[in-house]
């Protein structure tokens, strides 16, 4: 049991360490803010030349960069309705007859508490045509992973780890969006597809080569499908820990040794609701496309920007295929995202609904294993359950 008096005493013992950390963080922020102000004095061509010696400077500017913007890159939202009802009316009018699709997933990992390994993924989707004569569609796809689908000789996490479950979920989410794009690509106005998470999948860089390649291939194919169908794709991250912009600032000022600061933390105090940054090409040095995957490198076709969708929190990160800017659709697309966030109370309503559709609760997992046990009895297999897990369940 956690005792508050022990926690308070332990925190007091480290008081000086936390104070020093706070002071250091303040100095770091002030230095980055000065670098942002200097960014506003540079034009696009100068930035391109300045960054050209660096293969992976974190980010590269696009033609949206204009000298003199607030803090070098912030584009204030001109519409900015002040009343809640006015904002909601603007959002509903903006979304009118624009189809949106969001996909999300949940999973059940194989458990060492059970003698027979099993995994599962559940993909939920929400399609809203925003049309008075057409209803929305909300449904799920459920899939079992048998023992042979949970192992991998190159997976160093051990037998029956959850990595193959996560991979299957990721692949199915990408496949579902790509299929929808092919089916809805001729719609006018075009639909907008939301992916819950970043399209710059740095997390896969540390995986075994075969797993990493499958993650990269899924996103590469998804972006290519967006390019071919001209259906906008948005990877949305509400609280991003990326530091691509701050890495770019370090390269521009030759201060690569400056402590890291997340983009969101740097931008938060300088943005009001609805403001966004200029778009940038992703040039992250994460070693993702190594060991034969260089031909799948898609970062130079991936934009990112930050959009303020809550009054107090950090701005959300949007990952978007570069063709959207090339086709002059980015202002329209960011308005669609703002509208979704107004309806969703600070978070895209489509993603919020897809998440609620896909979620697997603890009670769902218990129900799943009861059904799994019944199934094993039907096929003549015994399911052994560890005594330790049984004891913990009783105590809790």
mmCIF file of C-alpha atoms in Angstrom:
data_model
loop_
_atom_site.group_PDB
_atom_site.id
_atom_site.type_symbol
_atom_site.label_atom_id
_atom_site.label_comp_id
_atom_site.label_asym_id
_atom_site.label_seq_id
_atom_site.Cartn_x
_atom_site.Cartn_y
_atom_site.Cartn_z
ATOM 1 C CA UNK A 1 0.000 0.000 0.000
ATOM 2 C CA UNK A 2 1.280 3.473 -0.901
ATOM 3 C CA UNK A 3 1.586 5.772 2.138
ATOM 4 C CA UNK A 4 1.399 9.535 1.412
ATOM 5 C CA UNK A 5 3.797 10.476 4.230
ATOM 6 C CA UNK A 6 6.536 8.336 2.674
ATOM 7 C CA UNK A 7 5.937 9.893 -0.746
ATOM 8 C CA UNK A 8 6.119 13.442 0.652
ATOM 9 C CA UNK A 9 9.346 12.719 2.549
ATOM 10 C CA UNK A 10 10.950 11.133 -0.531
ATOM 11 C CA UNK A 11 10.002 14.130 -2.686
ATOM 12 C CA UNK A 12 11.411 16.597 -0.147
ATOM 13 C CA UNK A 13 14.695 14.679 -0.194
ATOM 14 C CA UNK A 14 15.002 15.410 -3.932
ATOM 15 C CA UNK A 15 13.744 19.011 -3.769
ATOM 16 C CA UNK A 16 17.026 20.569 -4.968
ATOM 17 C CA UNK A 17 17.263 18.189 -7.926
ATOM 18 C CA UNK A 18 13.795 19.143 -9.146
ATOM 19 C CA UNK A 19 14.531 22.863 -8.655
ATOM 20 C CA UNK A 20 17.726 22.618 -10.709
ATOM 21 C CA UNK A 21 15.875 20.718 -13.428
ATOM 22 C CA UNK A 22 13.239 23.450 -13.637
ATOM 23 C CA UNK A 23 15.814 26.200 -13.975
ATOM 24 C CA UNK A 24 17.668 24.299 -16.688
ATOM 25 C CA UNK A 25 14.448 23.676 -18.600
ATOM 26 C CA UNK A 26 13.608 27.392 -18.482
ATOM 27 C CA UNK A 27 17.005 28.349 -19.919
ATOM 28 C CA UNK A 28 16.623 25.742 -22.667
ATOM 29 C CA UNK A 29 13.167 27.043 -23.601
ATOM 30 C CA UNK A 30 14.402 30.634 -23.758
ATOM 31 C CA UNK A 31 17.204 29.620 -26.120
ATOM 32 C CA UNK A 32 14.832 27.785 -28.456
ATOM 33 C CA UNK A 33 12.412 30.714 -28.450
ATOM 34 C CA UNK A 34 15.226 33.021 -29.529
ATOM 35 C CA UNK A 35 16.003 30.553 -32.339
ATOM 36 C CA UNK A 36 12.336 30.643 -33.396
ATOM 37 C CA UNK A 37 12.388 34.427 -33.558
ATOM 38 C CA UNK A 38 15.486 34.275 -35.753
ATOM 39 C CA UNK A 39 13.661 31.834 -38.014
ATOM 40 C CA UNK A 40 11.138 34.559 -38.822
ATOM 41 C CA UNK A 41 13.949 36.651 -40.322
ATOM 42 C CA UNK A 42 14.865 33.982 -42.906
ATOM 43 C CA UNK A 43 13.219 33.335 -46.249
ATOM 44 C CA UNK A 44 12.524 29.913 -47.754
ATOM 45 C CA UNK A 45 15.477 29.824 -50.150
ATOM 46 C CA UNK A 46 17.946 30.739 -47.410
ATOM 47 C CA UNK A 47 16.637 27.956 -45.144
ATOM 48 C CA UNK A 48 16.880 25.388 -47.928
ATOM 49 C CA UNK A 49 20.524 26.301 -48.605
ATOM 50 C CA UNK A 50 21.354 26.402 -44.893
ATOM 51 C CA UNK A 51 19.973 22.898 -44.317
ATOM 52 C CA UNK A 52 21.245 21.335 -47.549
ATOM 53 C CA UNK A 53 24.479 19.908 -46.036
ATOM 54 C CA UNK A 54 22.439 17.895 -43.519
ATOM 55 C CA UNK A 55 20.851 14.641 -44.673
ATOM 56 C CA UNK A 56 18.461 14.414 -41.730
ATOM 57 C CA UNK A 57 17.999 17.854 -40.126
ATOM 58 C CA UNK A 58 14.721 16.857 -38.469
ATOM 59 C CA UNK A 59 12.552 18.957 -40.774
ATOM 60 C CA UNK A 60 12.759 20.890 -44.020
ATOM 61 C CA UNK A 61 10.641 23.952 -44.847
ATOM 62 C CA UNK A 62 8.026 23.981 -47.582
ATOM 63 C CA UNK A 63 6.872 26.837 -49.779
ATOM 64 C CA UNK A 64 4.484 27.792 -46.984
ATOM 65 C CA UNK A 65 7.371 29.420 -45.142
ATOM 66 C CA UNK A 66 7.065 33.199 -45.279
ATOM 67 C CA UNK A 67 9.502 35.601 -43.667
ATOM 68 C CA UNK A 68 7.947 37.585 -40.820
ATOM 69 C CA UNK A 69 5.445 35.088 -39.399
ATOM 70 C CA UNK A 70 4.875 35.131 -35.612
ATOM 71 C CA UNK A 71 7.670 33.110 -33.952
ATOM 72 C CA UNK A 72 8.879 32.219 -37.432
ATOM 73 C CA UNK A 73 6.247 29.647 -38.351
ATOM 74 C CA UNK A 74 2.841 30.228 -36.714
ATOM 75 C CA UNK A 75 -0.171 30.868 -38.976
ATOM 76 C CA UNK A 76 -2.960 32.431 -36.882
ATOM 77 C CA UNK A 77 -6.482 31.208 -37.608
ATOM 78 C CA UNK A 78 -8.382 34.074 -39.173
ATOM 79 C CA UNK A 79 -11.878 32.577 -38.717
ATOM 80 C CA UNK A 80 -11.677 31.923 -34.965
ATOM 81 C CA UNK A 81 -15.374 32.064 -33.873
ATOM 82 C CA UNK A 82 -15.619 33.378 -30.318
ATOM 83 C CA UNK A 83 -18.899 31.801 -29.131
ATOM 84 C CA UNK A 84 -19.448 28.075 -28.650
ATOM 85 C CA UNK A 85 -22.622 28.026 -30.732
ATOM 86 C CA UNK A 86 -20.990 30.051 -33.488
ATOM 87 C CA UNK A 87 -18.035 27.654 -33.552
ATOM 88 C CA UNK A 88 -20.294 24.614 -33.726
ATOM 89 C CA UNK A 89 -22.330 26.114 -36.571
ATOM 90 C CA UNK A 90 -19.113 26.872 -38.454
ATOM 91 C CA UNK A 91 -17.907 23.290 -37.886
ATOM 92 C CA UNK A 92 -21.125 21.666 -39.075
ATOM 93 C CA UNK A 93 -21.215 23.873 -42.146
ATOM 94 C CA UNK A 94 -17.545 23.087 -42.921
ATOM 95 C CA UNK A 95 -18.135 19.338 -42.619
ATOM 96 C CA UNK A 96 -21.327 19.358 -44.680
ATOM 97 C CA UNK A 97 -21.209 16.576 -47.315
ATOM 98 C CA UNK A 98 -17.509 15.866 -46.627
ATOM 99 C CA UNK A 99 -17.174 12.132 -45.860
ATOM 100 C CA UNK A 100 -14.782 11.294 -43.039
ATOM 101 C CA UNK A 101 -13.425 7.919 -42.004
ATOM 102 C CA UNK A 102 -11.479 7.028 -38.880
ATOM 103 C CA UNK A 103 -10.034 3.643 -37.982
ATOM 104 C CA UNK A 104 -8.659 2.460 -34.665
ATOM 105 C CA UNK A 105 -7.861 -0.866 -33.063
ATOM 106 C CA UNK A 106 -7.530 -2.795 -29.825
ATOM 107 C CA UNK A 107 -5.852 -6.070 -29.046
ATOM 108 C CA UNK A 108 -5.607 -8.977 -26.654
ATOM 109 C CA UNK A 109 -2.048 -10.133 -26.065
ATOM 110 C CA UNK A 110 -1.064 -13.741 -25.426
ATOM 111 C CA UNK A 111 -0.896 -14.362 -21.688
ATOM 112 C CA UNK A 112 1.612 -16.544 -19.851
ATOM 113 C CA UNK A 113 -1.187 -17.277 -17.371
ATOM 114 C CA UNK A 114 -2.725 -19.640 -19.923
ATOM 115 C CA UNK A 115 -1.163 -22.817 -21.302
ATOM 116 C CA UNK A 116 -2.488 -22.247 -24.856
ATOM 117 C CA UNK A 117 -1.285 -18.980 -26.455
ATOM 118 C CA UNK A 118 -3.860 -16.868 -28.258
ATOM 119 C CA UNK A 119 -4.059 -13.283 -29.410
ATOM 120 C CA UNK A 120 -6.750 -11.135 -30.982
ATOM 121 C CA UNK A 121 -7.176 -7.793 -32.720
ATOM 122 C CA UNK A 122 -10.316 -5.760 -33.099
ATOM 123 C CA UNK A 123 -10.503 -3.002 -35.705
ATOM 124 C CA UNK A 124 -13.234 -0.408 -35.346
ATOM 125 C CA UNK A 125 -14.206 2.157 -37.931
ATOM 126 C CA UNK A 126 -16.524 5.112 -38.154
ATOM 127 C CA UNK A 127 -17.592 6.551 -41.503
ATOM 128 C CA UNK A 128 -19.661 9.736 -41.481
ATOM 129 C CA UNK A 129 -20.871 11.130 -44.836
ATOM 130 C CA UNK A 130 -22.117 14.340 -43.194
ATOM 131 C CA UNK A 131 -25.058 14.194 -45.545
ATOM 132 C CA UNK A 132 -28.726 14.610 -44.533
ATOM 133 C CA UNK A 133 -29.820 11.667 -46.724
ATOM 134 C CA UNK A 134 -27.021 9.297 -45.714
ATOM 135 C CA UNK A 135 -26.418 7.672 -42.364
ATOM 136 C CA UNK A 136 -23.106 6.944 -40.705
ATOM 137 C CA UNK A 137 -21.563 3.485 -40.490
ATOM 138 C CA UNK A 138 -19.873 2.150 -37.362
ATOM 139 C CA UNK A 139 -18.663 -1.457 -37.109
ATOM 140 C CA UNK A 140 -15.816 -3.772 -36.102
ATOM 141 C CA UNK A 141 -13.635 -6.516 -37.544
ATOM 142 C CA UNK A 142 -12.432 -9.159 -35.053
ATOM 143 C CA UNK A 143 -9.573 -11.536 -35.766
ATOM 144 C CA UNK A 144 -7.904 -14.347 -33.822
ATOM 145 C CA UNK A 145 -4.165 -15.051 -33.894
ATOM 146 C CA UNK A 146 -3.385 -18.738 -33.409
ATOM 147 C CA UNK A 147 -0.123 -19.967 -31.762
ATOM 148 C CA UNK A 148 1.804 -20.224 -35.043
ATOM 149 C CA UNK A 149 0.937 -16.597 -35.844
ATOM 150 C CA UNK A 150 2.369 -15.344 -32.558
ATOM 151 C CA UNK A 151 5.948 -16.591 -32.903
ATOM 152 C CA UNK A 152 8.837 -15.321 -34.954
ATOM 153 C CA UNK A 153 12.384 -16.644 -35.070
ATOM 154 C CA UNK A 154 13.760 -13.115 -35.486
ATOM 155 C CA UNK A 155 11.677 -11.689 -32.654
ATOM 156 C CA UNK A 156 14.054 -11.339 -29.703
ATOM 157 C CA UNK A 157 11.256 -10.582 -27.246
ATOM 158 C CA UNK A 158 10.672 -14.279 -26.587
ATOM 159 C CA UNK A 159 8.101 -16.842 -27.618
ATOM 160 C CA UNK A 160 4.520 -15.676 -28.005
ATOM 161 C CA UNK A 161 5.271 -11.985 -27.395
ATOM 162 C CA UNK A 162 2.733 -9.292 -28.145
ATOM 163 C CA UNK A 163 4.738 -7.817 -31.034
ATOM 164 C CA UNK A 164 2.995 -9.900 -33.668
ATOM 165 C CA UNK A 165 -0.382 -8.850 -32.236
ATOM 166 C CA UNK A 166 0.563 -5.167 -32.453
ATOM 167 C CA UNK A 167 1.828 -5.678 -35.995
ATOM 168 C CA UNK A 168 -1.362 -7.401 -37.128
ATOM 169 C CA UNK A 169 -3.445 -4.596 -35.657
ATOM 170 C CA UNK A 170 -1.303 -1.962 -37.415
ATOM 171 C CA UNK A 171 -1.454 -3.743 -40.759
ATOM 172 C CA UNK A 172 -5.220 -4.199 -40.594
ATOM 173 C CA UNK A 173 -5.786 -0.528 -39.777
ATOM 174 C CA UNK A 174 -3.676 0.538 -42.777
ATOM 175 C CA UNK A 175 -5.326 -2.018 -45.065
ATOM 176 C CA UNK A 176 -8.822 -0.904 -44.100
ATOM 177 C CA UNK A 177 -8.069 2.761 -44.827
ATOM 178 C CA UNK A 178 -6.402 1.898 -48.151
ATOM 179 C CA UNK A 179 -9.387 -0.186 -49.233
ATOM 180 C CA UNK A 180 -11.741 2.660 -48.364
ATOM 181 C CA UNK A 181 -9.608 5.104 -50.359
ATOM 182 C CA UNK A 182 -9.833 2.917 -53.462
ATOM 183 C CA UNK A 183 -13.605 2.603 -53.091
ATOM 184 C CA UNK A 184 -14.277 6.276 -52.336
ATOM 185 C CA UNK A 185 -11.601 7.957 -54.426
ATOM 186 C CA UNK A 186 -14.036 9.426 -56.968
ATOM 187 C CA UNK A 187 -16.188 11.179 -54.338
ATOM 188 C CA UNK A 188 -16.438 14.959 -54.605
ATOM 189 C CA UNK A 189 -15.543 16.587 -52.289
ATOM 190 C CA UNK A 190 -12.959 13.932 -51.446
ATOM 191 C CA UNK A 191 -13.294 12.036 -48.181
ATOM 192 C CA UNK A 192 -10.836 12.616 -45.372
ATOM 193 C CA UNK A 193 -9.259 9.587 -43.692
ATOM 194 C CA UNK A 194 -7.954 9.754 -40.124
ATOM 195 C CA UNK A 195 -5.231 7.456 -38.812
ATOM 196 C CA UNK A 196 -4.902 7.467 -35.030
ATOM 197 C CA UNK A 197 -1.167 8.014 -34.591
ATOM 198 C CA UNK A 198 1.893 9.265 -36.395
ATOM 199 C CA UNK A 199 2.806 8.209 -39.922
ATOM 200 C CA UNK A 200 6.474 8.682 -39.008
ATOM 201 C CA UNK A 201 6.885 5.328 -37.273
ATOM 202 C CA UNK A 202 10.209 5.747 -35.490
ATOM 203 C CA UNK A 203 9.201 3.094 -32.943
ATOM 204 C CA UNK A 204 9.724 0.405 -35.607
ATOM 205 C CA UNK A 205 13.405 1.283 -36.061
ATOM 206 C CA UNK A 206 14.365 -0.772 -33.001
ATOM 207 C CA UNK A 207 12.478 -3.892 -34.088
ATOM 208 C CA UNK A 208 13.771 -7.035 -35.727
ATOM 209 C CA UNK A 209 14.349 -6.461 -39.478
ATOM 210 C CA UNK A 210 11.386 -8.540 -40.665
ATOM 211 C CA UNK A 211 8.940 -6.786 -38.334
ATOM 212 C CA UNK A 212 10.330 -3.341 -39.150
ATOM 213 C CA UNK A 213 9.950 -3.942 -42.872
ATOM 214 C CA UNK A 214 6.306 -4.936 -42.487
ATOM 215 C CA UNK A 215 5.516 -1.759 -40.539
ATOM 216 C CA UNK A 216 7.295 0.397 -43.129
ATOM 217 C CA UNK A 217 5.593 -1.396 -46.022
ATOM 218 C CA UNK A 218 2.159 -0.789 -44.484
ATOM 219 C CA UNK A 219 2.648 2.977 -44.160
ATOM 220 C CA UNK A 220 4.454 3.244 -47.495
ATOM 221 C CA UNK A 221 1.527 1.519 -49.206
ATOM 222 C CA UNK A 222 -0.998 3.698 -47.372
ATOM 223 C CA UNK A 223 0.700 6.931 -48.453
ATOM 224 C CA UNK A 224 1.043 5.652 -52.021
ATOM 225 C CA UNK A 225 -2.677 4.832 -52.081
ATOM 226 C CA UNK A 226 -3.467 8.357 -50.878
ATOM 227 C CA UNK A 227 -1.298 9.752 -53.670
ATOM 228 C CA UNK A 228 -2.950 7.577 -56.315
ATOM 229 C CA UNK A 229 -6.564 8.154 -55.224
ATOM 230 C CA UNK A 230 -6.091 11.781 -54.138
ATOM 231 C CA UNK A 231 -7.877 11.014 -50.870
ATOM 232 C CA UNK A 232 -6.381 13.100 -48.033
ATOM 233 C CA UNK A 233 -4.873 11.155 -45.138
ATOM 234 C CA UNK A 234 -4.235 12.563 -41.656
ATOM 235 C CA UNK A 235 -2.117 10.917 -38.995
ATOM 236 C CA UNK A 236 -3.229 12.608 -35.776
ATOM 237 C CA UNK A 237 -1.221 12.707 -32.529
ATOM 238 C CA UNK A 238 -2.851 14.625 -29.681
ATOM 239 C CA UNK A 239 0.243 14.780 -27.447
ATOM 240 C CA UNK A 240 3.317 14.355 -29.578
ATOM 241 C CA UNK A 241 6.785 13.901 -28.095
ATOM 242 C CA UNK A 242 8.460 14.583 -31.461
ATOM 243 C CA UNK A 243 11.286 17.106 -31.669
ATOM 244 C CA UNK A 244 11.673 17.480 -35.429
ATOM 245 C CA UNK A 245 11.293 21.271 -35.440
ATOM 246 C CA UNK A 246 13.669 21.767 -32.537
ATOM 247 C CA UNK A 247 16.186 19.487 -34.274
ATOM 248 C CA UNK A 248 15.893 21.706 -37.363
ATOM 249 C CA UNK A 249 16.506 24.796 -35.228
ATOM 250 C CA UNK A 250 19.631 23.174 -33.799
ATOM 251 C CA UNK A 251 20.971 22.519 -37.288
ATOM 252 C CA UNK A 252 20.166 26.043 -38.451
ATOM 253 C CA UNK A 253 22.138 27.563 -35.565
ATOM 254 C CA UNK A 254 24.851 24.914 -35.251
ATOM 255 C CA UNK A 255 23.802 24.176 -31.676
ATOM 256 C CA UNK A 256 23.361 20.410 -31.931
ATOM 257 C CA UNK A 257 24.465 19.992 -28.288
ATOM 258 C CA UNK A 258 21.533 21.977 -26.906
ATOM 259 C CA UNK A 259 19.267 19.819 -24.683
ATOM 260 C CA UNK A 260 16.256 18.419 -26.489
ATOM 261 C CA UNK A 261 12.811 20.008 -26.203
ATOM 262 C CA UNK A 262 9.630 18.669 -27.765
ATOM 263 C CA UNK A 263 8.041 20.677 -30.553
ATOM 264 C CA UNK A 264 4.716 20.794 -28.712
ATOM 265 C CA UNK A 265 6.215 22.145 -25.499
ATOM 266 C CA UNK A 266 8.023 24.881 -27.430
ATOM 267 C CA UNK A 267 4.977 25.947 -29.447
ATOM 268 C CA UNK A 268 2.224 25.687 -26.817
ATOM 269 C CA UNK A 269 2.486 29.160 -25.185
ATOM 270 C CA UNK A 270 2.681 30.919 -28.557
ATOM 271 C CA UNK A 271 -0.440 29.455 -30.190
ATOM 272 C CA UNK A 272 -4.123 30.183 -29.702
ATOM 273 C CA UNK A 273 -6.975 27.799 -30.478
ATOM 274 C CA UNK A 274 -7.143 27.073 -34.199
ATOM 275 C CA UNK A 275 -3.664 28.399 -34.999
ATOM 276 C CA UNK A 276 -1.365 26.126 -36.947
ATOM 277 C CA UNK A 277 2.258 26.086 -37.943
ATOM 278 C CA UNK A 278 3.575 26.086 -41.453
ATOM 279 C CA UNK A 279 3.985 22.626 -42.902
ATOM 280 C CA UNK A 280 7.381 20.944 -42.982
ATOM 281 C CA UNK A 281 8.781 17.907 -44.730
ATOM 282 C CA UNK A 282 9.735 15.152 -42.338
ATOM 283 C CA UNK A 283 13.534 14.668 -42.245
ATOM 284 C CA UNK A 284 13.863 12.720 -39.007
ATOM 285 C CA UNK A 285 17.108 10.894 -38.263
ATOM 286 C CA UNK A 286 15.616 7.751 -36.711
ATOM 287 C CA UNK A 287 17.453 5.021 -38.671
ATOM 288 C CA UNK A 288 14.118 3.586 -39.775
ATOM 289 C CA UNK A 289 15.075 2.875 -43.388
ATOM 290 C CA UNK A 290 18.187 0.807 -42.818
ATOM 291 C CA UNK A 291 19.241 -2.717 -43.748
ATOM 292 C CA UNK A 292 17.748 -2.866 -47.230
ATOM 293 C CA UNK A 293 14.688 -0.662 -46.641
ATOM 294 C CA UNK A 294 16.131 2.477 -48.233
ATOM 295 C CA UNK A 295 13.875 2.098 -51.272
ATOM 296 C CA UNK A 296 10.835 2.354 -48.976
ATOM 297 C CA UNK A 297 11.875 5.731 -47.530
ATOM 298 C CA UNK A 298 8.773 7.931 -47.705
ATOM 299 C CA UNK A 299 9.717 10.753 -45.326
ATOM 300 C CA UNK A 300 10.383 13.143 -48.210
ATOM 301 C CA UNK A 301 6.719 12.641 -49.203
ATOM 302 C CA UNK A 302 5.394 13.236 -45.691
ATOM 303 C CA UNK A 303 4.493 16.636 -44.255
ATOM 304 C CA UNK A 304 3.851 17.488 -40.661
ATOM 305 C CA UNK A 305 2.456 20.529 -38.926
ATOM 306 C CA UNK A 306 1.057 21.445 -35.518
ATOM 307 C CA UNK A 307 -2.521 22.566 -34.879
ATOM 308 C CA UNK A 308 -3.791 24.007 -31.596
ATOM 309 C CA UNK A 309 -7.043 22.233 -30.752
ATOM 310 C CA UNK A 310 -7.269 22.830 -26.989
ATOM 311 C CA UNK A 311 -7.011 26.061 -25.041
ATOM 312 C CA UNK A 312 -4.400 24.886 -22.514
ATOM 313 C CA UNK A 313 -2.725 21.765 -23.929
ATOM 314 C CA UNK A 314 0.074 21.310 -26.435
ATOM 315 C CA UNK A 315 -0.835 21.545 -30.131
ATOM 316 C CA UNK A 316 -1.680 18.314 -31.916
ATOM 317 C CA UNK A 317 0.636 16.980 -34.600
ATOM 318 C CA UNK A 318 -0.723 16.240 -38.075
ATOM 319 C CA UNK A 319 1.137 13.959 -40.502
ATOM 320 C CA UNK A 320 -0.106 14.478 -44.062
ATOM 321 C CA UNK A 321 1.079 13.273 -47.501
ATOM 322 C CA UNK A 322 2.945 16.040 -49.337
ATOM 323 C CA UNK A 323 0.627 15.947 -52.367
ATOM 324 C CA UNK A 324 -2.079 17.659 -50.269
ATOM 325 C CA UNK A 325 0.035 20.819 -50.168
ATOM 326 C CA UNK A 326 1.008 20.458 -53.828
ATOM 327 C CA UNK A 327 -2.691 20.314 -54.794
ATOM 328 C CA UNK A 328 -3.497 23.383 -52.650
ATOM 329 C CA UNK A 329 -5.786 21.357 -50.396
ATOM 330 C CA UNK A 330 -3.980 21.959 -47.112
ATOM 331 C CA UNK A 331 -6.005 25.049 -46.000
ATOM 332 C CA UNK A 332 -9.247 23.152 -46.711
ATOM 333 C CA UNK A 333 -7.997 20.032 -44.942
ATOM 334 C CA UNK A 334 -6.917 21.883 -41.805
ATOM 335 C CA UNK A 335 -10.368 23.468 -41.641
ATOM 336 C CA UNK A 336 -11.909 19.976 -41.771
ATOM 337 C CA UNK A 337 -9.674 18.924 -38.871
ATOM 338 C CA UNK A 338 -10.562 22.055 -36.872
ATOM 339 C CA UNK A 339 -14.232 21.324 -37.453
ATOM 340 C CA UNK A 340 -13.814 17.709 -36.306
ATOM 341 C CA UNK A 341 -12.086 18.933 -33.144
ATOM 342 C CA UNK A 342 -14.854 21.437 -32.407
ATOM 343 C CA UNK A 343 -17.464 18.707 -32.691
ATOM 344 C CA UNK A 344 -15.285 16.360 -30.636
ATOM 345 C CA UNK A 345 -14.511 18.866 -27.890
ATOM 346 C CA UNK A 346 -10.806 19.261 -28.685
ATOM 347 C CA UNK A 347 -10.178 15.907 -30.365
ATOM 348 C CA UNK A 348 -11.317 14.740 -33.827
ATOM 349 C CA UNK A 349 -14.795 13.314 -33.346
ATOM 350 C CA UNK A 350 -14.245 10.643 -35.979
ATOM 351 C CA UNK A 351 -11.182 9.217 -34.192
ATOM 352 C CA UNK A 352 -12.897 9.458 -30.822
ATOM 353 C CA UNK A 353 -15.832 7.427 -32.123
ATOM 354 C CA UNK A 354 -13.642 4.845 -33.840
ATOM 355 C CA UNK A 355 -11.688 4.402 -30.610
ATOM 356 C CA UNK A 356 -14.868 3.872 -28.592
ATOM 357 C CA UNK A 357 -16.012 1.332 -31.181
ATOM 358 C CA UNK A 358 -12.758 -0.630 -31.181
ATOM 359 C CA UNK A 359 -11.918 -0.634 -27.488
ATOM 360 C CA UNK A 360 -11.611 -3.977 -25.667
ATOM 361 C CA UNK A 361 -12.241 -3.539 -21.935
ATOM 362 C CA UNK A 362 -10.956 -5.724 -19.101
ATOM 363 C CA UNK A 363 -14.438 -7.240 -18.884
ATOM 364 C CA UNK A 364 -14.284 -7.978 -22.615
ATOM 365 C CA UNK A 365 -10.996 -9.808 -22.106
ATOM 366 C CA UNK A 366 -12.453 -11.917 -19.311
ATOM 367 C CA UNK A 367 -15.405 -12.760 -21.561
ATOM 368 C CA UNK A 368 -13.021 -13.610 -24.403
ATOM 369 C CA UNK A 369 -11.069 -16.092 -22.305
ATOM 370 C CA UNK A 370 -14.251 -17.763 -21.094
ATOM 371 C CA UNK A 371 -15.305 -18.230 -24.717
ATOM 372 C CA UNK A 372 -11.803 -19.418 -25.574
ATOM 373 C CA UNK A 373 -11.951 -22.001 -22.793
ATOM 374 C CA UNK A 374 -15.315 -23.248 -24.049
ATOM 375 C CA UNK A 375 -13.860 -23.523 -27.560
ATOM 376 C CA UNK A 376 -10.846 -25.520 -26.390
ATOM 377 C CA UNK A 377 -13.105 -27.943 -24.561
ATOM 378 C CA UNK A 378 -15.080 -28.442 -27.783
ATOM 379 C CA UNK A 379 -11.924 -29.377 -29.712
ATOM 380 C CA UNK A 380 -10.577 -31.548 -26.897
ATOM 381 C CA UNK A 381 -7.786 -29.329 -25.513
ATOM 382 C CA UNK A 382 -7.280 -28.501 -21.853
ATOM 383 C CA UNK A 383 -6.568 -24.922 -20.812
ATOM 384 C CA UNK A 384 -4.390 -24.662 -17.701
ATOM 385 C CA UNK A 385 -4.533 -21.429 -15.712
ATOM 386 C CA UNK A 386 -1.700 -20.369 -13.385
ATOM 387 C CA UNK A 387 -2.467 -20.412 -9.659
ATOM 388 C CA UNK A 388 -0.711 -17.078 -9.135
ATOM 389 C CA UNK A 389 -2.951 -15.330 -11.659
ATOM 390 C CA UNK A 390 -6.020 -16.979 -10.135
ATOM 391 C CA UNK A 391 -5.000 -15.766 -6.672
ATOM 392 C CA UNK A 392 -4.412 -12.192 -7.891
ATOM 393 C CA UNK A 393 -7.831 -12.118 -9.573
ATOM 394 C CA UNK A 394 -9.504 -13.198 -6.323
ATOM 395 C CA UNK A 395 -7.674 -10.543 -4.243
ATOM 396 C CA UNK A 396 -8.556 -7.736 -6.668
#
